[in-house]
Amino acid sequence: MAEVINATDIQRILDKFNIETENNGASTGGKWFRTRGEVIQSISPVDANPIASVYAASEADYEAVVLKAEEAFKAWRLWPAPKRGEVIRQLGMKLREHKDDLGHLVSYEMGKSLQEGLGEVQEMIDICDFAVGLSRQLYGLTMHSERPGHRMYEQYHPLGIVGIISAFNFPVAVWSWNTALAWVCGDVAIWKPSEKTPLTAIACQQITHEVFEANGVPEGVSGLVIGGPEIGKLMAEDKRVPLVSATGSTRMGKSVGAAVGARLGKSLLELGGNNAIIITPTADLKMVVPGAVFGAVGTSGQRCTSTRRLIIHEDIYDTVRDALVNAYKQLKIGNPLDENNHVGPLIDKAAVQMYLDAIAKAKAEGGNVITGGNVLEGTGYESGCYVQPAIVEAKNEFEIVQHETFAPILYIMKYSGGVENAIRIQNGVPQGLSSAIMTNSLKDSEAFLSCAGSDCGIANVNIGTSGAEIGGAFGGEKETGGGRESGSDAWKVYMRRQTNTINYSDSLPLAQGIKFDL
């Protein structure tokens, strides 16, 4: 396998973002706290080489970051929203300058393909552009009062500190979805990235600080606290953090949601997905195969929107199955920074074991592995994190199919009769993030999109489950958590809503015609 990136290239990127061999794990912008806690070593799943290490933040570090954030909020909330938007515009321009290097770092540290790494940085740029426009559109409403000489309206105010807990699979994009909107809304942010991808978080903090410092943004508007679940627990239980946005597993989300709910805080949860594509008899196979394959193997199946299930009409089942198997034979697996490869590694060996365990459980329940299912060894695969994407014939009621496995395993199953039977199968899992239907039938597509159709937060027609534009609100239902991020009116979750009534008359009439004479 040809070497695509070498140690010199990596060191140049690390130097550009001021990432050292040993890094501190907490920052309020320009200031880095120097606690010498547990060492978190970032090891690339591409080649098993250590990249750099980070000292995990302590509880004292967390406290210092929160206090600085509280102080910064008092000033930042008073900046006019369009002025805040101008800062975010400049951040988007700075990300454009760093897109290639940051995209390479994302790919190397996380293991996704270079094109996906670059695409993730592009998502950051796009949400900055969206946020700039939003900074002049934080609209409220006006209402007519039932009382003469009165007027009513609604307005939105910033919440304060927004805590962000992100996952390894999108180590920078999800952070930007939250921060770009929170910042233009007047909030400040504290980020706990995945401890599996700490270096990309440090790079983002350095880029942001460069822009913020040039604009006189108060230190503490962008906070970073790197550590394990204990940092997330501190954040979830902290009454000073009115909103916690958490992306990850359903298990993690239940823990965060319970802790935040116990103090009557707000949570924005983006959790597990168990996403399906329904393939009807009228589907165009030229669209089905690439949509299903990319959805299943993109990011090595480590997207919350990855396609986990194909629900195929029995009349075309054999044709679709055979086309998929043939397409999987053409997949190139290897170094994700080589653009000739389609599939990179899983994040670590623990993920590989989950992949193997899931396949074993599927077989034990009666599933039939028709391609893939093995760990790759030999030259180019020394990290032990490369696996063959698998296709497994299964039934929706299998216990393993009911759960999300963060790996490239695609379960395929038959349905008979009308599309309502396929929809019933699709909805028959605890998760409700993304869904799709491949069809040329107007009736079937409209049934899928109706209130009796897909129960997911995202429902697509003739595209796959994976990949979302920032203009739409992103999120799902059921065990996916119910949160919404990114576009549309998702900005409202980062603000507190206030109804205002103004009496400009000379009397004090009460609502509902109540009389109270003294």
XYZ file of C-alpha atoms in Angstrom, residues 98-518:
421
model
C -7.178 25.671 7.115
C -9.578 23.278 5.369
C -6.959 21.034 3.803
C -4.807 20.622 6.913
C -7.720 20.273 9.327
C -9.390 17.777 6.982
C -6.199 15.705 6.909
C -5.962 15.773 10.697
C -9.603 14.683 11.040
C -8.986 11.825 8.615
C -5.776 10.686 10.271
C -6.929 10.941 13.891
C -10.439 9.524 13.367
C -9.903 7.213 10.398
C -12.548 8.468 7.979
C -11.700 8.947 4.316
C -9.921 12.146 3.333
C -12.906 13.245 1.263
C -15.129 12.815 4.300
C -12.604 14.633 6.476
C -12.564 17.556 4.076
C -16.352 17.354 3.854
C -16.612 17.614 7.614
C -14.610 20.842 7.607
C -16.847 22.081 4.801
C -19.816 21.462 7.096
C -18.156 23.765 9.614
C -17.771 26.439 6.944
C -21.374 26.008 5.831
C -22.804 26.338 9.352
C -20.747 29.492 9.866
C -22.301 30.922 6.691
C -25.753 29.919 7.939
C -25.095 31.501 11.332
C -24.001 34.794 9.773
C -27.384 35.144 8.081
C -29.137 33.975 11.214
C -27.514 36.767 13.219
C -29.885 39.192 11.459
C -32.913 36.903 11.678
C -33.406 36.055 15.350
C -37.075 36.838 14.941
C -39.797 36.971 17.546
C -43.553 37.372 17.053
C -46.116 40.097 17.611
C -49.645 39.350 18.838
C -52.791 41.429 19.239
C -53.851 41.930 22.833
C -57.443 41.509 23.977
C -56.996 44.615 26.134
C -57.195 48.111 24.605
C -54.025 50.159 24.750
C -51.845 47.066 25.035
C -49.498 45.295 22.710
C -47.837 41.897 23.009
C -44.775 40.330 21.491
C -42.320 37.496 21.972
C -38.574 37.762 21.938
C -35.629 35.436 22.454
C -32.706 35.983 24.811
C -29.464 33.984 25.115
C -29.433 31.181 27.662
C -25.895 31.475 28.991
C -23.432 28.581 28.970
C -24.035 25.832 26.421
C -22.257 22.579 27.250
C -21.325 20.465 24.231
C -20.455 16.766 24.454
C -19.417 15.430 21.045
C -18.543 12.000 19.675
C -15.472 10.718 17.832
C -17.160 10.043 14.499
C -17.692 13.722 13.674
C -14.960 15.221 15.840
C -15.362 18.812 14.643
C -18.583 19.269 12.659
C -21.059 18.628 15.472
C -19.186 21.068 17.711
C -19.528 23.744 15.030
C -23.234 23.012 14.531
C -23.745 23.933 18.158
C -21.226 26.717 18.668
C -21.897 28.703 15.498
C -25.576 29.013 16.417
C -24.999 29.425 20.147
C -22.464 32.189 19.606
C -24.629 34.289 17.295
C -27.490 33.809 19.776
C -25.275 35.384 22.453
C -24.386 32.212 24.362
C -20.948 31.029 25.387
C -19.837 27.421 24.898
C -17.836 24.785 26.768
C -16.836 21.763 24.704
C -16.036 18.270 25.941
C -14.845 16.430 22.825
C -14.432 12.687 22.588
C -11.278 11.557 24.352
C -10.642 9.425 21.228
C -10.125 12.529 19.063
C -8.680 15.263 21.287
C -6.217 16.760 18.809
C -8.797 17.968 16.318
C -10.513 19.721 19.228
C -7.294 21.495 20.174
C -6.847 22.564 16.562
C -10.360 24.039 16.495
C -9.751 25.879 19.758
C -6.540 27.385 18.370
C -8.246 28.498 15.141
C -11.167 29.997 17.062
C -8.895 31.824 19.485
C -7.003 33.440 16.618
C -10.230 34.909 15.238
C -11.739 35.799 18.612
C -8.605 37.536 19.863
C -8.404 39.659 16.714
C -11.980 40.818 17.322
C -11.750 41.443 21.051
C -14.153 38.638 21.938
C -14.144 38.100 25.716
C -11.948 35.217 26.820
C -14.166 32.343 27.886
C -16.710 32.551 25.070
C -15.045 29.404 23.684
C -14.087 26.893 26.371
C -12.536 23.463 25.961
C -12.352 20.701 28.582
C -10.844 17.391 27.463
C -11.460 14.310 29.557
C -13.530 11.199 30.017
C -17.089 10.594 31.245
C -16.350 12.350 34.530
C -16.204 15.710 32.711
C -19.518 14.996 31.006
C -21.013 14.137 34.390
C -19.821 17.438 35.884
C -21.368 19.304 32.980
C -24.671 17.423 33.080
C -25.101 18.071 36.806
C -23.991 21.721 36.718
C -26.866 24.161 37.285
C -24.750 26.916 35.752
C -25.024 25.166 32.377
C -28.655 25.676 31.274
C -28.302 23.623 28.077
C -26.278 20.469 27.475
C -26.034 19.260 23.885
C -24.849 15.651 23.811
C -24.100 13.452 20.813
C -23.362 9.773 21.264
C -24.921 6.469 22.215
C -28.424 6.062 23.584
C -26.905 4.725 26.797
C -24.852 7.896 27.229
C -27.808 10.083 26.323
C -30.048 8.498 28.923
C -27.455 9.239 31.581
C -26.986 12.846 30.484
C -30.718 13.417 30.041
C -31.486 12.076 33.503
C -28.848 14.251 35.162
C -29.877 17.395 33.307
C -33.570 16.669 33.850
C -33.052 16.172 37.578
C -32.035 19.818 37.840
C -34.736 20.906 35.324
C -32.148 21.938 32.776
C -32.463 21.649 29.008
C -30.838 18.924 26.955
C -30.370 18.527 23.219
C -29.767 14.844 22.564
C -28.535 13.335 19.292
C -28.243 9.624 20.001
C -28.285 6.263 18.267
C -29.686 5.489 14.846
C -30.891 2.216 13.313
C -31.602 3.561 9.886
C -33.359 1.723 7.097
C -33.941 2.110 3.375
C -37.162 0.671 1.966
C -36.741 -0.590 -1.602
C -40.011 -0.947 -3.481
C -40.598 -2.853 -6.730
C -40.452 0.392 -8.739
C -37.072 1.495 -7.356
C -34.288 2.452 -9.776
C -31.356 0.133 -9.070
C -28.923 2.717 -10.430
C -29.855 4.803 -7.384
C -30.402 1.984 -4.910
C -26.923 0.453 -5.055
C -24.735 3.554 -4.585
C -27.127 5.001 -2.012
C -27.204 1.835 0.042
C -23.498 1.089 -0.245
C -22.309 4.568 0.726
C -24.852 4.676 3.533
C -23.609 1.363 4.899
C -19.822 1.691 4.489
C -19.190 5.452 4.542
C -17.080 6.366 7.596
C -16.805 2.574 8.002
C -20.390 2.481 9.220
C -19.593 4.888 12.059
C -22.205 7.542 11.322
C -25.348 7.927 13.374
C -27.109 8.090 9.987
C -25.371 5.014 8.553
C -27.676 2.589 6.773
C -28.106 -0.443 9.032
C -31.091 -2.162 7.375
C -32.409 -2.670 3.844
C -36.068 -3.645 3.617
C -36.511 -5.047 0.116
C -39.694 -6.148 -1.628
C -39.674 -9.887 -2.207
C -40.181 -9.481 -5.980
C -36.791 -7.768 -6.377
C -34.964 -9.139 -3.345
C -32.630 -11.495 -5.198
C -31.759 -8.846 -7.805
C -30.919 -6.206 -5.171
C -29.001 -8.682 -3.012
C -26.836 -9.841 -5.884
C -26.163 -6.261 -7.036
C -25.085 -5.309 -3.531
C -22.755 -8.284 -3.176
C -21.173 -7.418 -6.516
C -20.719 -3.786 -5.424
C -19.124 -4.855 -2.123
C -16.570 -6.920 -4.076
C -15.396 -3.697 -5.683
C -14.806 -1.820 -2.416
C -11.224 -0.840 -1.746
C -10.287 -0.967 1.932
C -7.201 0.754 3.247
C -5.516 3.996 4.237
C -8.333 6.571 4.290
C -5.987 9.329 3.122
C -5.602 7.474 -0.180
C -8.492 8.757 -2.255
C -8.580 5.479 -4.198
C -9.880 3.703 -1.098
C -13.560 3.605 -0.176
C -13.354 2.266 3.379
C -10.944 3.127 6.179
C -10.480 1.660 9.653
C -12.757 1.507 12.650
C -11.816 3.911 15.430
C -10.074 1.311 17.628
C -9.830 -2.379 18.473
C -12.769 -2.148 20.858
C -14.917 -1.168 17.869
C -13.521 -4.128 15.930
C -14.581 -6.437 18.747
C -18.098 -4.986 18.728
C -18.223 -5.665 14.973
C -17.178 -9.286 15.494
C -19.573 -9.754 18.401
C -22.506 -8.395 16.374
C -21.816 -10.744 13.484
C -21.552 -13.692 15.871
C -24.868 -12.757 17.491
C -26.547 -12.387 14.093
C -25.363 -15.879 13.114
C -26.547 -17.297 16.420
C -30.025 -15.893 15.791
C -30.171 -17.435 12.327
C -28.607 -14.703 10.204
C -26.699 -15.533 7.041
C -23.494 -13.597 6.314
C -23.351 -13.389 2.525
C -20.228 -11.224 2.246
C -17.556 -9.774 4.525
C -17.392 -10.198 8.262
C -13.632 -10.555 8.717
C -10.801 -8.518 10.207
C -8.096 -7.700 7.653
C -4.458 -8.488 8.335
C -1.168 -7.954 6.566
C 0.589 -5.016 4.962
C -1.339 -1.788 5.342
C -3.606 -3.234 8.028
C -1.128 -3.297 10.916
C -3.370 -1.226 13.198
C -5.788 -4.150 13.457
C -8.735 -1.794 12.890
C -9.614 -2.648 9.283
C -12.603 -4.924 8.664
C -14.539 -6.156 5.667
C -17.982 -4.516 5.394
C -20.563 -7.233 5.906
C -23.987 -7.963 4.443
C -26.146 -10.210 6.605
C -29.514 -11.692 5.697
C -31.576 -11.263 8.842
C -34.975 -10.562 10.335
C -35.961 -7.274 11.910
C -36.989 -8.972 15.143
C -33.482 -10.346 15.766
C -32.225 -8.831 18.999
C -28.951 -7.725 17.411
C -30.835 -5.984 14.595
C -32.794 -4.013 17.169
C -29.557 -2.435 18.398
C -27.166 -0.041 16.722
C -23.697 -1.439 16.046
C -21.233 1.285 15.063
C -19.606 -0.726 12.279
C -20.152 -1.561 8.574
C -22.788 -4.273 8.989
C -25.806 -4.111 6.689
C -28.823 -6.287 7.514
C -31.059 -7.089 4.560
C -34.578 -8.458 4.825
C -37.687 -9.061 2.719
C -41.139 -7.557 2.839
C -44.248 -8.585 0.933
C -47.453 -6.813 0.011
C -47.854 -3.036 0.133
C -45.478 -0.344 1.334
C -47.328 -0.115 4.647
C -45.787 -3.466 5.568
C -42.299 -2.147 4.863
C -43.000 0.994 6.898
C -44.124 -1.181 9.810
C -40.812 -3.049 9.701
C -38.816 0.158 9.402
C -40.547 1.707 12.401
C -40.187 -1.496 14.421
C -36.967 -0.513 16.211
C -36.391 1.699 19.278
C -34.430 4.337 17.345
C -35.836 6.981 15.027
C -33.142 9.060 13.357
C -32.941 8.674 9.577
C -34.959 6.742 7.008
C -35.347 6.527 3.258
C -37.429 4.968 0.537
C -36.342 4.121 -3.000
C -39.363 4.198 -5.269
C -40.834 5.678 -8.424
C -44.344 5.346 -7.028
C -45.886 8.653 -5.962
C -48.348 6.795 -3.741
C -45.600 4.893 -1.942
C -43.421 7.956 -1.411
C -46.328 10.016 -0.054
C -47.396 7.176 2.233
C -43.838 7.037 3.545
C -43.848 10.780 4.270
C -47.332 10.888 5.793
C -48.150 10.961 9.504
C -48.718 7.192 9.245
C -45.353 6.717 7.536
C -41.777 6.957 8.782
C -41.503 7.791 12.481
C -37.991 9.190 12.084
C -36.787 12.765 12.335
C -35.346 12.475 8.817
C -37.258 10.858 5.954
C -35.803 10.867 2.438
C -37.103 9.820 -0.960
C -34.689 8.426 -3.535
C -31.594 9.325 -1.563
C -29.934 7.359 1.219
C -30.081 7.770 4.972
C -26.586 9.190 5.341
C -25.592 12.789 4.802
C -27.589 15.866 5.735
C -27.441 19.475 4.588
C -27.021 22.122 7.256
C -30.088 24.047 6.079
C -32.453 21.515 7.615
C -32.916 20.690 11.277
C -31.002 17.515 12.115
C -32.201 15.005 14.698
C -34.506 12.129 15.476
C -37.246 10.690 17.637
C -37.692 7.855 20.150
C -34.352 6.666 21.546
C -32.540 9.051 19.228
C -33.393 11.712 21.782
C -35.679 14.188 20.064
C -33.089 16.946 19.649
C -32.656 19.201 16.640
C -29.404 20.830 15.554
C -28.046 22.792 12.623
C -30.542 24.542 10.333
C -34.172 25.614 10.142
C -35.303 26.985 13.533
C -32.953 24.820 15.596
C -31.452 28.082 16.913
C -34.376 28.481 19.276
C -33.128 25.747 21.610
C -30.105 27.917 22.392
C -32.289 30.758 23.641
C -34.886 31.443 26.291
C -38.297 32.583 25.110
C -40.002 35.579 26.667
C -43.524 36.955 26.195
C -43.880 40.706 26.730
C -47.023 42.763 27.292
C -46.843 46.548 27.238
C -49.633 48.780 28.527
C -49.489 52.231 26.913
C -52.939 53.313 28.107
C -54.012 55.280 31.203
C -55.916 52.376 32.746
C -55.191 48.880 34.012
C -57.710 46.438 32.507
C -57.251 42.797 33.480
C -57.263 39.876 31.079
C -60.373 37.715 30.599
C -62.516 40.691 31.630
C -61.792 40.177 35.337
C -62.881 43.085 37.544
C -60.846 44.061 40.599
C -62.118 47.387 41.922
C -60.608 48.982 45.000
